[in-house]
Coordinates of C-alpha atoms in Angstrom, one line a residue:
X60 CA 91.9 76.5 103.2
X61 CA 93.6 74.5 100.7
X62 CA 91.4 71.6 101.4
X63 CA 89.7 71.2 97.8
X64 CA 91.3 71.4 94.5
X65 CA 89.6 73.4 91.3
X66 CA 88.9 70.1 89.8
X67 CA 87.1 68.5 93.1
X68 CA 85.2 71.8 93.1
X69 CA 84.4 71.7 89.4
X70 CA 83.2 67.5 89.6
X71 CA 80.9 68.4 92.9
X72 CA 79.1 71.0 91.0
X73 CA 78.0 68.2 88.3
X74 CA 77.2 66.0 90.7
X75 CA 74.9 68.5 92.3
X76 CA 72.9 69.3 89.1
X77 CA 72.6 65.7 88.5
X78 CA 71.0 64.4 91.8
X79 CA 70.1 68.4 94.1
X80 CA 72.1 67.3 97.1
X81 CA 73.8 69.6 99.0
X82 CA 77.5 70.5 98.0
X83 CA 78.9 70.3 101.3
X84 CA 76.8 66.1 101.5
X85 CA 78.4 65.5 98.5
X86 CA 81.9 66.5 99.5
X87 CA 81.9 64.3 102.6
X88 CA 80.1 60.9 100.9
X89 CA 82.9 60.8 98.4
X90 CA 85.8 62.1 101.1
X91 CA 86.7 65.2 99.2
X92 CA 86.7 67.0 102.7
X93 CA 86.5 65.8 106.3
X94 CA 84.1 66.7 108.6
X95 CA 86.0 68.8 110.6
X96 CA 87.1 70.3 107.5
X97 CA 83.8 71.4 106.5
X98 CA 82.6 72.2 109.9
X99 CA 85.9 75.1 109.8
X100 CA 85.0 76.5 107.0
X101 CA 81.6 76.9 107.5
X102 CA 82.1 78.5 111.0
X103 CA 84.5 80.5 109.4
X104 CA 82.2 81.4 106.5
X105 CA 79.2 82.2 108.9
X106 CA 81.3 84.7 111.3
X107 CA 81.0 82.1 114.2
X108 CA 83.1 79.7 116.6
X109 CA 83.8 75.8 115.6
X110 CA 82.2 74.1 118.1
X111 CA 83.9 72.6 121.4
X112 CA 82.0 69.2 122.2
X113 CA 84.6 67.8 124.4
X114 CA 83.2 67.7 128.4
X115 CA 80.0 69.8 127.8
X116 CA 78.4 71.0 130.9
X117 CA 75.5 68.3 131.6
X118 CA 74.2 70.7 133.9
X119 CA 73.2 73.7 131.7
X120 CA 71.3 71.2 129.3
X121 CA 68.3 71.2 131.8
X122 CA 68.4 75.4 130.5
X123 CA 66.7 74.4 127.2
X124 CA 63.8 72.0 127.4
X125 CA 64.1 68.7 125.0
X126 CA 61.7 69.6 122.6
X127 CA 62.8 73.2 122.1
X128 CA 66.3 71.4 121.8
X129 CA 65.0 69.2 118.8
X130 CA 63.3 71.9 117.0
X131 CA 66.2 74.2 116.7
X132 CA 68.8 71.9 116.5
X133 CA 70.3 73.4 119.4
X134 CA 72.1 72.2 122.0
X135 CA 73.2 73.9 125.3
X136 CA 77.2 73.1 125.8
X137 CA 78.3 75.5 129.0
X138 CA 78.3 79.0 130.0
X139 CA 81.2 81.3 129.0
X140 CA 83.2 84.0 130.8
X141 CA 80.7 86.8 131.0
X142 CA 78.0 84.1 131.7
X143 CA 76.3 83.7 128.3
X144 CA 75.1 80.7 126.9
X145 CA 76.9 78.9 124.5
X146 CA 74.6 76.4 122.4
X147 CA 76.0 74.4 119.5
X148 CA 73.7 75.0 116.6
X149 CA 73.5 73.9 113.1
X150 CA 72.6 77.2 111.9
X151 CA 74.1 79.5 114.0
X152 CA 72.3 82.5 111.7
X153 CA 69.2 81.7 112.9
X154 CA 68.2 84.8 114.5
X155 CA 64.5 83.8 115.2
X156 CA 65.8 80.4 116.8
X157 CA 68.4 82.7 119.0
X158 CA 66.2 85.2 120.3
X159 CA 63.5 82.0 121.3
X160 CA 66.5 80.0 123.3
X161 CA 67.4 83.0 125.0
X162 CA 63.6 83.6 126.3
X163 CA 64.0 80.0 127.0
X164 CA 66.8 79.9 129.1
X165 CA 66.6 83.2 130.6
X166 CA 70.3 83.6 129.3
X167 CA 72.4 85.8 126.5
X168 CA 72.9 83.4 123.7
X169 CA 76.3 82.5 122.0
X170 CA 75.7 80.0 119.2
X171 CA 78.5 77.8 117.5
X172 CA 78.8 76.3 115.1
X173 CA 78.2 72.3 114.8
X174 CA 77.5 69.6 112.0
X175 CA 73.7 68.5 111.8
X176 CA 75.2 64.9 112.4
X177 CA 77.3 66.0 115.9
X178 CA 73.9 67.8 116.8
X179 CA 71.5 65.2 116.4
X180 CA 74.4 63.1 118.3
X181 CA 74.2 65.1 120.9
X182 CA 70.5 65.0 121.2
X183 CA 70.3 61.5 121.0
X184 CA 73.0 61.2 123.7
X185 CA 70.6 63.4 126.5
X186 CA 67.4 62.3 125.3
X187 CA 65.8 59.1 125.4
X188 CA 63.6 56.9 122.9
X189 CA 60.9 57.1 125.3
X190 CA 60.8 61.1 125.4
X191 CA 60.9 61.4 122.1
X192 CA 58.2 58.4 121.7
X193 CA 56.1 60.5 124.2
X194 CA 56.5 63.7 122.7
X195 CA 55.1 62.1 119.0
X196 CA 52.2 61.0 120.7
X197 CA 51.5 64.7 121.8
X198 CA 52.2 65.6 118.2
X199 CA 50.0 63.1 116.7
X200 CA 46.4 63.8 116.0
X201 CA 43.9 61.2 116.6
X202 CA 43.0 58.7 114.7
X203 CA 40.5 55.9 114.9
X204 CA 40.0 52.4 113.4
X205 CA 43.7 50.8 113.8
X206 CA 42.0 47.2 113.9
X207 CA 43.0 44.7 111.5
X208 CA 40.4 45.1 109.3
X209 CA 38.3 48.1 107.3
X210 CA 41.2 50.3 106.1
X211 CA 42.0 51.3 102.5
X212 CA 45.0 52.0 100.9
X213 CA 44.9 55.3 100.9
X214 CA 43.9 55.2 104.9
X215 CA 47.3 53.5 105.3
X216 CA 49.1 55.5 103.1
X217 CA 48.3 58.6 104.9
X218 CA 48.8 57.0 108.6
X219 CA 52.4 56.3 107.0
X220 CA 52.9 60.0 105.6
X221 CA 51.6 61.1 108.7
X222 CA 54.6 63.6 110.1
X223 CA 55.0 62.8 113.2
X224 CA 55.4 59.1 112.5
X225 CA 57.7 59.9 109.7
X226 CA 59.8 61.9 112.5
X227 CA 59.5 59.1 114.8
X228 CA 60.7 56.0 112.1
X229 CA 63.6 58.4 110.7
X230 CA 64.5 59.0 114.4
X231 CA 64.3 55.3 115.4
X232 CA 66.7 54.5 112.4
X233 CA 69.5 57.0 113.1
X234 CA 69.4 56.4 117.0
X235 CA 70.1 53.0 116.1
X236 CA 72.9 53.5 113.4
X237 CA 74.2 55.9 116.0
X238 CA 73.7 53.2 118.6
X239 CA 76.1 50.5 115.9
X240 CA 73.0 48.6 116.3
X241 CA 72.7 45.8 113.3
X242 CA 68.9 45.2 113.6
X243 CA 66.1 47.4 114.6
X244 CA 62.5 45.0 115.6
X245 CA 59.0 46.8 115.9
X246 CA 57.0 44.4 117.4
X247 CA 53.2 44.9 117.8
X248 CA 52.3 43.4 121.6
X249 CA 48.5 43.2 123.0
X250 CA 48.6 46.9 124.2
X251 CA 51.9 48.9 122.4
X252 CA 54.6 47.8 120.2
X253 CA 58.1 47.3 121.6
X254 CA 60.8 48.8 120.1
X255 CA 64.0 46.8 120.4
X256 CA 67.8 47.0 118.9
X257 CA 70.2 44.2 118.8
X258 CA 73.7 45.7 119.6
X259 CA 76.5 43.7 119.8
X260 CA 74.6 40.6 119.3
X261 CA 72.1 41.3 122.1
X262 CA 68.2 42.9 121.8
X263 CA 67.5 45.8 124.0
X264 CA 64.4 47.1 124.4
X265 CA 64.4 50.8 123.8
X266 CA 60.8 52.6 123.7
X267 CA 57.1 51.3 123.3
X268 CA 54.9 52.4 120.6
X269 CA 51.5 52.8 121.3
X270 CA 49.0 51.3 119.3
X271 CA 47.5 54.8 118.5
X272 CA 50.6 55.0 115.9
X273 CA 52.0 51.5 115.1
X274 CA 49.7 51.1 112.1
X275 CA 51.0 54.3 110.8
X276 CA 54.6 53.0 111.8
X277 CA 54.3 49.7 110.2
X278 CA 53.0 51.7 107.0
X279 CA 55.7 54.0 107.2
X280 CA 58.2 51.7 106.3
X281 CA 56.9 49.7 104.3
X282 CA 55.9 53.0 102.0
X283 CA 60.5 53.5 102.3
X284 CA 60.9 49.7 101.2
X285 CA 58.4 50.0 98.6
X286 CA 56.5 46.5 99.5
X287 CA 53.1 46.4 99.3
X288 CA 51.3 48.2 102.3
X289 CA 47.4 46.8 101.6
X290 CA 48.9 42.9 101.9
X291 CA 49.5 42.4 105.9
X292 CA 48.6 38.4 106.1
X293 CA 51.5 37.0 104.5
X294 CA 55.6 37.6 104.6
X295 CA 56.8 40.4 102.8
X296 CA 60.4 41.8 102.5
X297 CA 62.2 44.6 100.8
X298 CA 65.2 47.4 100.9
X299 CA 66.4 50.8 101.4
X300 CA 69.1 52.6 100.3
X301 CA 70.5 55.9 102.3
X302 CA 73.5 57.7 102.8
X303 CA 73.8 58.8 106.5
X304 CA 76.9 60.8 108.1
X305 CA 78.5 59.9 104.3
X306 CA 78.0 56.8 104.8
X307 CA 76.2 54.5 102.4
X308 CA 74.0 51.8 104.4
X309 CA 71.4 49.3 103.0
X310 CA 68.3 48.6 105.2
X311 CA 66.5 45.3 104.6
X312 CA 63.2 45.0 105.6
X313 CA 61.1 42.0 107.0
X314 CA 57.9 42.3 108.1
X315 CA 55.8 39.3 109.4
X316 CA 52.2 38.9 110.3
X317 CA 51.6 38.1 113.7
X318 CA 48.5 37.6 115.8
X319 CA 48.6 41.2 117.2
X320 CA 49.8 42.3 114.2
X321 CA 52.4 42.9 111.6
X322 CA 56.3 42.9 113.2
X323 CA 58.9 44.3 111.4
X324 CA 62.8 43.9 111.8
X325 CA 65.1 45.8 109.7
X326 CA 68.5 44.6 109.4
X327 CA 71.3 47.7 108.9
X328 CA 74.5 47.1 106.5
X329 CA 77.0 49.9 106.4
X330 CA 78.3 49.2 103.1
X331 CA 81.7 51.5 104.5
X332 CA 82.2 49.2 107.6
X333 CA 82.8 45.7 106.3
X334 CA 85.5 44.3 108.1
X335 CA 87.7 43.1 105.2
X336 CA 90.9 42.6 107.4
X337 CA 91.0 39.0 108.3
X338 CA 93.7 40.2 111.2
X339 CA 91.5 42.5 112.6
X340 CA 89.0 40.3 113.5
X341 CA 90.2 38.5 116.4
X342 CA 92.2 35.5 114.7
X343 CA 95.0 33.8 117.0
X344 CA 98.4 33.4 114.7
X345 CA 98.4 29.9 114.6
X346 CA 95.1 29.8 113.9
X347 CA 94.5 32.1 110.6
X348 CA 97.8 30.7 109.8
X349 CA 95.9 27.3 109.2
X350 CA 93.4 29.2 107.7
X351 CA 95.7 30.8 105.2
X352 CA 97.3 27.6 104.5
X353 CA 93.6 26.4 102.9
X354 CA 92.5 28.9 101.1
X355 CA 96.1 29.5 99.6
X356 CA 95.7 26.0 97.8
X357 CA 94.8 25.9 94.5
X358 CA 91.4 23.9 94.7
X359 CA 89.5 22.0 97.5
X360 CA 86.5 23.6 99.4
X361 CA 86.6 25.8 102.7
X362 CA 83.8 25.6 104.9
X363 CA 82.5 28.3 107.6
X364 CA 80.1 27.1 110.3
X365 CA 78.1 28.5 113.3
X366 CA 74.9 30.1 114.1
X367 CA 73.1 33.2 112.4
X368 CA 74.6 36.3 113.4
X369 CA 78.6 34.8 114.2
X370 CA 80.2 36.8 111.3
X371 CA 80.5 33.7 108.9
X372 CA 80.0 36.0 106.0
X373 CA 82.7 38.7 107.4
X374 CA 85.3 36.2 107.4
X375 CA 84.4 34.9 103.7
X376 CA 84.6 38.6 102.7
X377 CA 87.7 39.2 104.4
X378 CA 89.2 36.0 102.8
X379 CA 87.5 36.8 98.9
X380 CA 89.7 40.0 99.9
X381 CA 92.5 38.8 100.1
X382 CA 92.0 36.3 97.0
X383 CA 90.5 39.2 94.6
X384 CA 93.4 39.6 92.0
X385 CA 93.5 40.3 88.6
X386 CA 94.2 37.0 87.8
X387 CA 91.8 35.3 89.5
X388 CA 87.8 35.1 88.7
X389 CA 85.9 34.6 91.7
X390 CA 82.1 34.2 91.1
X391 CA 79.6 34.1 94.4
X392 CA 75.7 33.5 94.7
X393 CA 74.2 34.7 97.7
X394 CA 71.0 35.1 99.7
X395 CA 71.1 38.4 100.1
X396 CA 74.1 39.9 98.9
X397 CA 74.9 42.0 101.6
X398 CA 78.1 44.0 100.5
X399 CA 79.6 44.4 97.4
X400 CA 83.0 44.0 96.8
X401 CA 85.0 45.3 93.2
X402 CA 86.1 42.7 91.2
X403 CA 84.3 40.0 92.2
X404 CA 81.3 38.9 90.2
X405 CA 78.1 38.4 92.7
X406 CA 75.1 36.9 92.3
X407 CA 71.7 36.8 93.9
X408 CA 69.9 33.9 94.7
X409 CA 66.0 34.5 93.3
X410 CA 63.2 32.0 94.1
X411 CA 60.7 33.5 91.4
X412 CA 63.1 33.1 88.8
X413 CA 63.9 29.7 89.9
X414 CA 68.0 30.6 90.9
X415 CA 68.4 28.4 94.1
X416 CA 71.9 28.2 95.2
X417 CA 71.8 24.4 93.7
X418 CA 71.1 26.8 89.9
X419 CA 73.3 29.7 90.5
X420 CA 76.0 27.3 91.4
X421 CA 75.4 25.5 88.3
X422 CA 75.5 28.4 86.1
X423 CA 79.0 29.8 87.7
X424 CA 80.5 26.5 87.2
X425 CA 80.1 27.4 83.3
X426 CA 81.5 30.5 83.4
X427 CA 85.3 29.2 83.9
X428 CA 85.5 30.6 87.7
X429 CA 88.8 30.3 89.8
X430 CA 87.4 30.6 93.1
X431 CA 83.1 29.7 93.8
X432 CA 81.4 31.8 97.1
X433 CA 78.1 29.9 98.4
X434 CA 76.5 32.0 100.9
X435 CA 75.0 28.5 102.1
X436 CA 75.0 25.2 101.8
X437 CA 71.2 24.3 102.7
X438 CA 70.6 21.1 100.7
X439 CA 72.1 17.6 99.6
X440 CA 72.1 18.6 96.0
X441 CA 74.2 22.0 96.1
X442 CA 76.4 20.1 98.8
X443 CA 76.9 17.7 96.0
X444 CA 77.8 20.2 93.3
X445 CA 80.1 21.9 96.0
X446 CA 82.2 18.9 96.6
X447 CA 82.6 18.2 92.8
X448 CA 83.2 21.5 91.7
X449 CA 86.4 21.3 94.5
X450 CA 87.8 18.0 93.2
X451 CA 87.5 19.7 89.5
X452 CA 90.4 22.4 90.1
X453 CA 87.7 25.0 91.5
X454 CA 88.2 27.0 95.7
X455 CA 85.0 26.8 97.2
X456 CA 84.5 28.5 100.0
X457 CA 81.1 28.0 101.6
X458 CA 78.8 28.6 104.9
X459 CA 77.4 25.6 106.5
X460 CA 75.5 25.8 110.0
X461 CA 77.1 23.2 112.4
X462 CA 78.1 23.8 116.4
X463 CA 81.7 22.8 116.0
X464 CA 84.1 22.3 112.9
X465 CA 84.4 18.6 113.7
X466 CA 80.6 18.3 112.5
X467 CA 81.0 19.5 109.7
X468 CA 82.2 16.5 108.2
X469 CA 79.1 14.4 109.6
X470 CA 76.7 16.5 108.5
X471 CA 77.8 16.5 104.9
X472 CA 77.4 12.8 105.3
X473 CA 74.0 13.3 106.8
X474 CA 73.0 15.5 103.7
X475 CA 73.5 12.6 101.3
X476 CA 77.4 13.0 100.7
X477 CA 79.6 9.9 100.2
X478 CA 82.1 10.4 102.8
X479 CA 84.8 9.5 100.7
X480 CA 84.0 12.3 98.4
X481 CA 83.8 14.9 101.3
X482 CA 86.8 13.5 103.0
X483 CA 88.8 14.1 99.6
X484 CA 87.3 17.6 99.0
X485 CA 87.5 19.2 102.1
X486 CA 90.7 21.2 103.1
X487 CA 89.3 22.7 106.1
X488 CA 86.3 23.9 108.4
X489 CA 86.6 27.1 110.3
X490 CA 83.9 27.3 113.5
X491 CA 83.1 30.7 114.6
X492 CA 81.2 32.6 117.2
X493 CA 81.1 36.3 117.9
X494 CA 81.3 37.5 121.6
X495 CA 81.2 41.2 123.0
X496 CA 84.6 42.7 123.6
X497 CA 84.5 44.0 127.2
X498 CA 84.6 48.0 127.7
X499 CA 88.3 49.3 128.0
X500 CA 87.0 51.9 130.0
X501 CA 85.2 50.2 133.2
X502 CA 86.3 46.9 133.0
X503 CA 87.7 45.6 136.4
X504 CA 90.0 42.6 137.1
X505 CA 88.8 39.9 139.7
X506 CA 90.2 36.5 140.7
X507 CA 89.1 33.6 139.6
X508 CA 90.4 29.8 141.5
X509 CA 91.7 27.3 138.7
X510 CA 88.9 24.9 140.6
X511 CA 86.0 27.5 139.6
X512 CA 87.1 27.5 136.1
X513 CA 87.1 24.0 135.9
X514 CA 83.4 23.7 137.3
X515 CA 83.0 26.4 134.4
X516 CA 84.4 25.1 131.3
X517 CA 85.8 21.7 132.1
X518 CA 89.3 20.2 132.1
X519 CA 89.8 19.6 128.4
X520 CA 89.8 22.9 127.0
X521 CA 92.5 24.9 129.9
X522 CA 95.8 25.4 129.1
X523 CA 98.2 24.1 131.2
X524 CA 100.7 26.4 133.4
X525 CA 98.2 29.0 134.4
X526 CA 98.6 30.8 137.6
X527 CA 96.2 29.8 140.9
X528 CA 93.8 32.1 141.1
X529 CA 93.8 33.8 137.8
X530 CA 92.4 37.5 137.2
X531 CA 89.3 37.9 134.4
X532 CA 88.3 40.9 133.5
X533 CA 84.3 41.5 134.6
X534 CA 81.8 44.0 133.0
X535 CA 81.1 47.2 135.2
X536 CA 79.3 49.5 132.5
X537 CA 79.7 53.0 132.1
X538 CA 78.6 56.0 129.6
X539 CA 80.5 55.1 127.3
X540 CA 79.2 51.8 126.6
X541 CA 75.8 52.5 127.4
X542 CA 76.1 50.7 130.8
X543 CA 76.3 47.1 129.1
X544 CA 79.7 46.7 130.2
X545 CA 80.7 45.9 126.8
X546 CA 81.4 47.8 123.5
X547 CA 82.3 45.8 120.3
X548 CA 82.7 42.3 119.3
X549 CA 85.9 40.0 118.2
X550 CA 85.7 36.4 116.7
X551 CA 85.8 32.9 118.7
X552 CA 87.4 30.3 116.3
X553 CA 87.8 27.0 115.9
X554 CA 90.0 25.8 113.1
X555 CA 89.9 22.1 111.6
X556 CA 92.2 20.9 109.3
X557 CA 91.9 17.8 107.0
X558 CA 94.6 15.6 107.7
X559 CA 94.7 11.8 106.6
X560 CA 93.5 11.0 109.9
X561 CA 91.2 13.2 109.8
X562 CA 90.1 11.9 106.1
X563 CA 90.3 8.4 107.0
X564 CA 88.1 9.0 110.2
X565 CA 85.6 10.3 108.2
X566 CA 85.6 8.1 105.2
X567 CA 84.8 5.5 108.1
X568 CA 81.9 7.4 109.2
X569 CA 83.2 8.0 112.5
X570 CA 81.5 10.2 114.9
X571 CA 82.1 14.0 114.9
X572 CA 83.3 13.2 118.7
X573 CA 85.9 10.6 116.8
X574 CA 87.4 13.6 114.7
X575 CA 87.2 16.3 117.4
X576 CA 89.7 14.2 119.1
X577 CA 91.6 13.7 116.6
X578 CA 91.7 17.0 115.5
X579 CA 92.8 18.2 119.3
X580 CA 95.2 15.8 119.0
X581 CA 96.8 17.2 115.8
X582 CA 96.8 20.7 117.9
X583 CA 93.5 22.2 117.0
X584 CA 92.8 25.2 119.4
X585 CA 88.4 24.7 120.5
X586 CA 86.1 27.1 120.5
X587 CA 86.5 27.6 124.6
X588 CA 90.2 27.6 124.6
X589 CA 90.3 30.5 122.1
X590 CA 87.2 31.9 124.1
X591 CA 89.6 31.6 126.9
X592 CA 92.5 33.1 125.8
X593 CA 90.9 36.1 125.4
X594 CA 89.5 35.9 128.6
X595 CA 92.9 36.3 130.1
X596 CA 94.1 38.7 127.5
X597 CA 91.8 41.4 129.4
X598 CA 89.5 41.2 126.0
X599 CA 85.8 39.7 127.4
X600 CA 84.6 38.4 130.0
X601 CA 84.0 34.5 131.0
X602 CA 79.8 35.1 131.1
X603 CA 80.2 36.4 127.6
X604 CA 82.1 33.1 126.4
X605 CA 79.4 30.7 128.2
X606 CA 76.9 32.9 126.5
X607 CA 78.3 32.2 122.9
X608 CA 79.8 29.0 123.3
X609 CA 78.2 26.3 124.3

C-alpha cells in the first residue's frame, strides 16, 4: 500500500523482539501508520470489508445481547441487501464467534472488519457503566470477610487478581479516557462505592460498586500502582504508565482512608494532548499580547493564579514552549511533573529526600539557568528566593493561588515579602479559570435584557454599546455531548500588568481592591468581561461563567 518504508519495517521488527508487543501497536504508538491505514490493510489481508461506522442502525443492536457483544468483540452495525447481518468485529476469522452471533441473532452473519479501539468504542457508546457493573457482579464468585480488618496480604492480593474485577477496573479506566475524563474517584459509601468522572471540570456519577467487590477494586489498583496494598490507614500515592489507542498516558493514583473505607482518585495525563499552543487556548489578542510582552523580557518573574484544576500549568507549558530554544536553559521543579517537555531540564519536588520547592529552587539557581519554572509558590521562603532570583537577571515563571491577579500582589506581601521587592520583581500576573465550551451541536440562542445581565454580573464588568436584549447561547444537550450541553473547555483570563502605578500602589501596601482599579483603569480586561465576551461569541453559556467566576 505504500504506507511503510523497508527501513520503518526493518526498526518495528527490533522493537518487537525487544519489548513482544504487537507489530501493528507498535506501528501506530510511534505514527509509522494511521489507524485507518492499518485497519485497510488488515481487512484487505483477512479477505473482509473495512468497516462502515458512520449512522449504524441503533435498532439492530438489540439483535445481539450486551454480553454476547463484549465477549466477541462484536458489534451489530445494520442489515445489508439480502438481509444479513453485518457486525463489526475485531477478528472477523473467528468462525466459532460467527456461527454463535448468528444463533444469537437468528440472522446470516457478515462480519467486518474494525480496530479493537473503534470496537470497544462502540461498546462503550451502547452500554452503560451500570450494565457492565451488573454483569461483573454475576461474574464474581463470592467472597466473604470484606471488613476492615482480618485479611492478609495474600487475601488482598487475590481479591485484586480476581478477573472479573481486573475486567471491571481496566473497563472503568478506558470508559473514562474514552469519556476525556481527567480524574476517575472510587469512593467507598455505607452500602456501595460510587464511581464518579470529572469531565470538563465537573464529577458525574457513573456506576455503583457494590461492596461485594470494592475491596478487590481498591486492591486492584493499587497492585497497577505498585503501593503497598496491606497499609489502608494512612495516605498512599503512586503511578501508572500505559499506552492506550497509541497514546502514552500517565495515571496517578491517590488513595485515602476514609471512615467507610479506602477512596481512591486517579488523575489521567495524556502525555500526547498537552495543549502547548498558547493561541489555542482561548486568549483574547490584547490579552496574550500583554502576556507576550512579559515573558519576552529578559528577567523579572510571571505569575499564574487561580484555583486547582484552572489550567495554570497548561499555560506555563505552553509559554516554556514557546521560550524552549537552544539558547536558552530553562530549569523547573515541580510537584508532580505532569508532562515532559524536550529540552527543558525538570525536576521533581521529593519530601523524603528533603527537595522542597524552597531546595530545588536553590539548587537550579546554581546551575546558571536562563528561565526558573516553580510549579508553586506555597511558602514565604521560596516566595523569597523567587523574587531574588528575578531581580538577579533570571524569568521566573511561577503558580500562586489567588482569586484575581490584583491579589497577587497582596498576598506576596502577606507571605512575608517586602513590597518594594515584589513591586520591583514582578512584571505581571495572569488570573485564569477554565469554563466548559458550549456544544456546537445543540446549543440554542435566547434573549437576554441588558437589565437581567446587570442583576447578573453587575455594571462594572459590561461593555458598553451592546444591543437591548442580547442573544446567549444556552445548553440543550445532545448525544454527542453526553447530554451535558457542553463539550470542551477554553480559558477565562485576567491579565495584570505592572505599571508604576501599579508598583507604587503596592509598595504602599494598598489594597488588592486599590490595584484592581487601577489596573482597570490602565485597560485590564476582568475575569467576567472576558467570561463575557465569550458568552456573546456563541462559545459558553452565562451559568457556566457564574459557575467559574465568582
Amino acid at each position: 500500500m505504500g504506507a511503510l518504508t523497508a527501513g520503518d519495517l526493518e526498526w518495528a521488527l527490533q522493537e518487537q523482539k525487544a519489548d513482544g508487543r504487537r507489530l501493528g501497536e507498535i506501528l501506530l504508538a510511534h505514527g509509522k501508520v494511521t489507524g485507518e491505514q492499518m485497519a485497510l490493510a488488515l481487512a484487505q489481508r483477512l479477505g473482509v470489508e473495512r468497516a462502515n461506522l458512520d449512522n449504524p442502525d441503533h435498532e439492530v443492536i438489540e439483535l445481539i445481547d450486551a454480553r454476547s457483544q463484549r465477549r466477541y468483540s462484536a458489534v451489530p452495525l445494520r442489515l445489508d441487501a439480502d438481509g444479513r447481518l453485518e457486525v463489526a468485529m475485531a477478528d472477523p476469522q473467528n468462525v466459532v464467534a460467527i456461527d454463535d452471533l448468528r444463533i444469537i441473532a437468528g440472522r446470516e452473519i457478515r462480519p467486518v472488519l474494525a480496530l479493537p479501539e473503534e470496537v470497544a468504542a462502540l461498546l462503550n457508546k451502547h452500554s452503560t457503566m451500570e450494565e457492565f457493573v451488573a454483569e461483573m457482579i454475576e461474574e464474581a464468585t463470592d467472597d466473604e470477610g470484606y471488613g476492615e480488618g482480618g485479611a492478609s496480604v495474600n487475601e488482598l492480593r487475590a481479591a485484586g487478581d480476581d478477573a472479573p474485577v481486573v475486567r471491571l477496573v481496566n473497563s472503568v479506566i478506558v470508559r473514562a479516557i474514552d469519556s476525556g475524563a481527567s480524574d476517575i474517584h472510587f469512593e467507598p459509601q455505607p452500602n456501595d462505592m460510587a464511581v464518579r468522572f470529572r469531565i470538563d471540570g465537573v464529577l458525574r456519577q457513573v456506576a455503583s460498586v457494590p461492596l461485594k467487590l470494592s475491596r478487590g477494586v481498591v486492591s486492584r489498583i493499587k497492585i497497577m500502582a505498585e503501593i503497598d496494598i496491606a497499609e489502608r490507614r494512612r495516605p498512599q500515592d503512586g503511578r501508572v504508565g500505559l499506552i492506550l489507542h497509541g497514546k502514552h498516558l500517565d495515571l496517578r493514583v491517590a488513595t485515602l482512608p476514609t471512615v467507610h473505607g479506602e477512596s481512591v482518585v486517579i488523575r489521567i495525563l495524556d502525555r500526547s494532548n498537552v495543549l502547548l499552543d498558547l493561541a489555542t487556548l482561548g486568549f483574547q489578542p490584547e490579552t496574550l499580547g500583554a502576556w507576550e510582552r512579559c515573558y519576552r523580557k529578559p528577567y523579572g518573574a510571571l505569575l499564574v493564579t487561580g484555583p486547582t484544576g484552572s489550567g495554570k500549568s497548561t499555560t506555563l507549558y505552553g509559554t516554556l514552549n514557546v521560550l524552549n530554544t537552544p539558547d536558552r536553559k530553562i530549569i523547573t521543579v515541580e510537584d508532580p511533573v505532569e508532562y515532559r517537555l524536550n529540552g527543558v531540564n525538570q525536576m521533581q519536588v521529593n519530601h523524603k529526600a528533603k527537595v522542597s520547592f524552597a531546595a530545588g529552587l536553590r539548587a537550579i539557581l546554581r546551575c546558571d539557568p536562563d528561565c526558573v519554572m516553580i510549579g508553586e509558590i506555597r511558602d514565604g521562603e521560596t516566595a523569597q528566593i523567587a523574587m531574588e532570583a528575578a531581580l538577579t537577571g533570571h524569568l521566573v515563571l511561577a503558580t500562586l493561588h489567588t482569586n484575581d491577579s490584583a491579589s497577587a500582589m497582596t498576598r506576596l506581601t502577606e507571605m512575608g515579602i517586602e513590597p518594594f521587592l515584589s513591586a520591583s520583581a514582578v512584571l505581571g500576573v495572569l488570573a485564569q479559570r477554565l469554563a466548559r465550551r458550549v456544544c456546537q451541536h445543540c446549543r440554542v440562542g435566547e434573549p437576554m435584557t441588558l437589565a437581567e445581565l446587570r442583576d447578573i454580573l453587575g455594571d462594572s464588568d459590561i461593555p458598553e454599546n451592546l444591543p437591548d436584549p442580547i442573544t446567549v447561547p444556552r445548553a440543550e444537550g445532545c448525544e454527542k455531548c453526553g447530554g451535558s450541553g457542553y463539550s470542551g473547555r477554553l480559558g477565562v483570563y485576567e491579565m495584570l500588568t505592572v505599571s508604576e502605578k501599579v508598583e507604587s500602589l503596592t509598595v504602599q501596601r494598598a489594597s488588592s481592591e486599590e490595584i484592581r482599579r487601577q489596573a482597570r483603569r490602565e485597560g485590564m480586561i476582568t475575569l467576567r468581561e472576558d467570561g463575557l465576551r465569550k458568552v456573546l461569541a456563541g462559545q459558553t453559556t452565562i451559568d457556566e461563567l457564574m459557575r467559574t467566576v465568582s
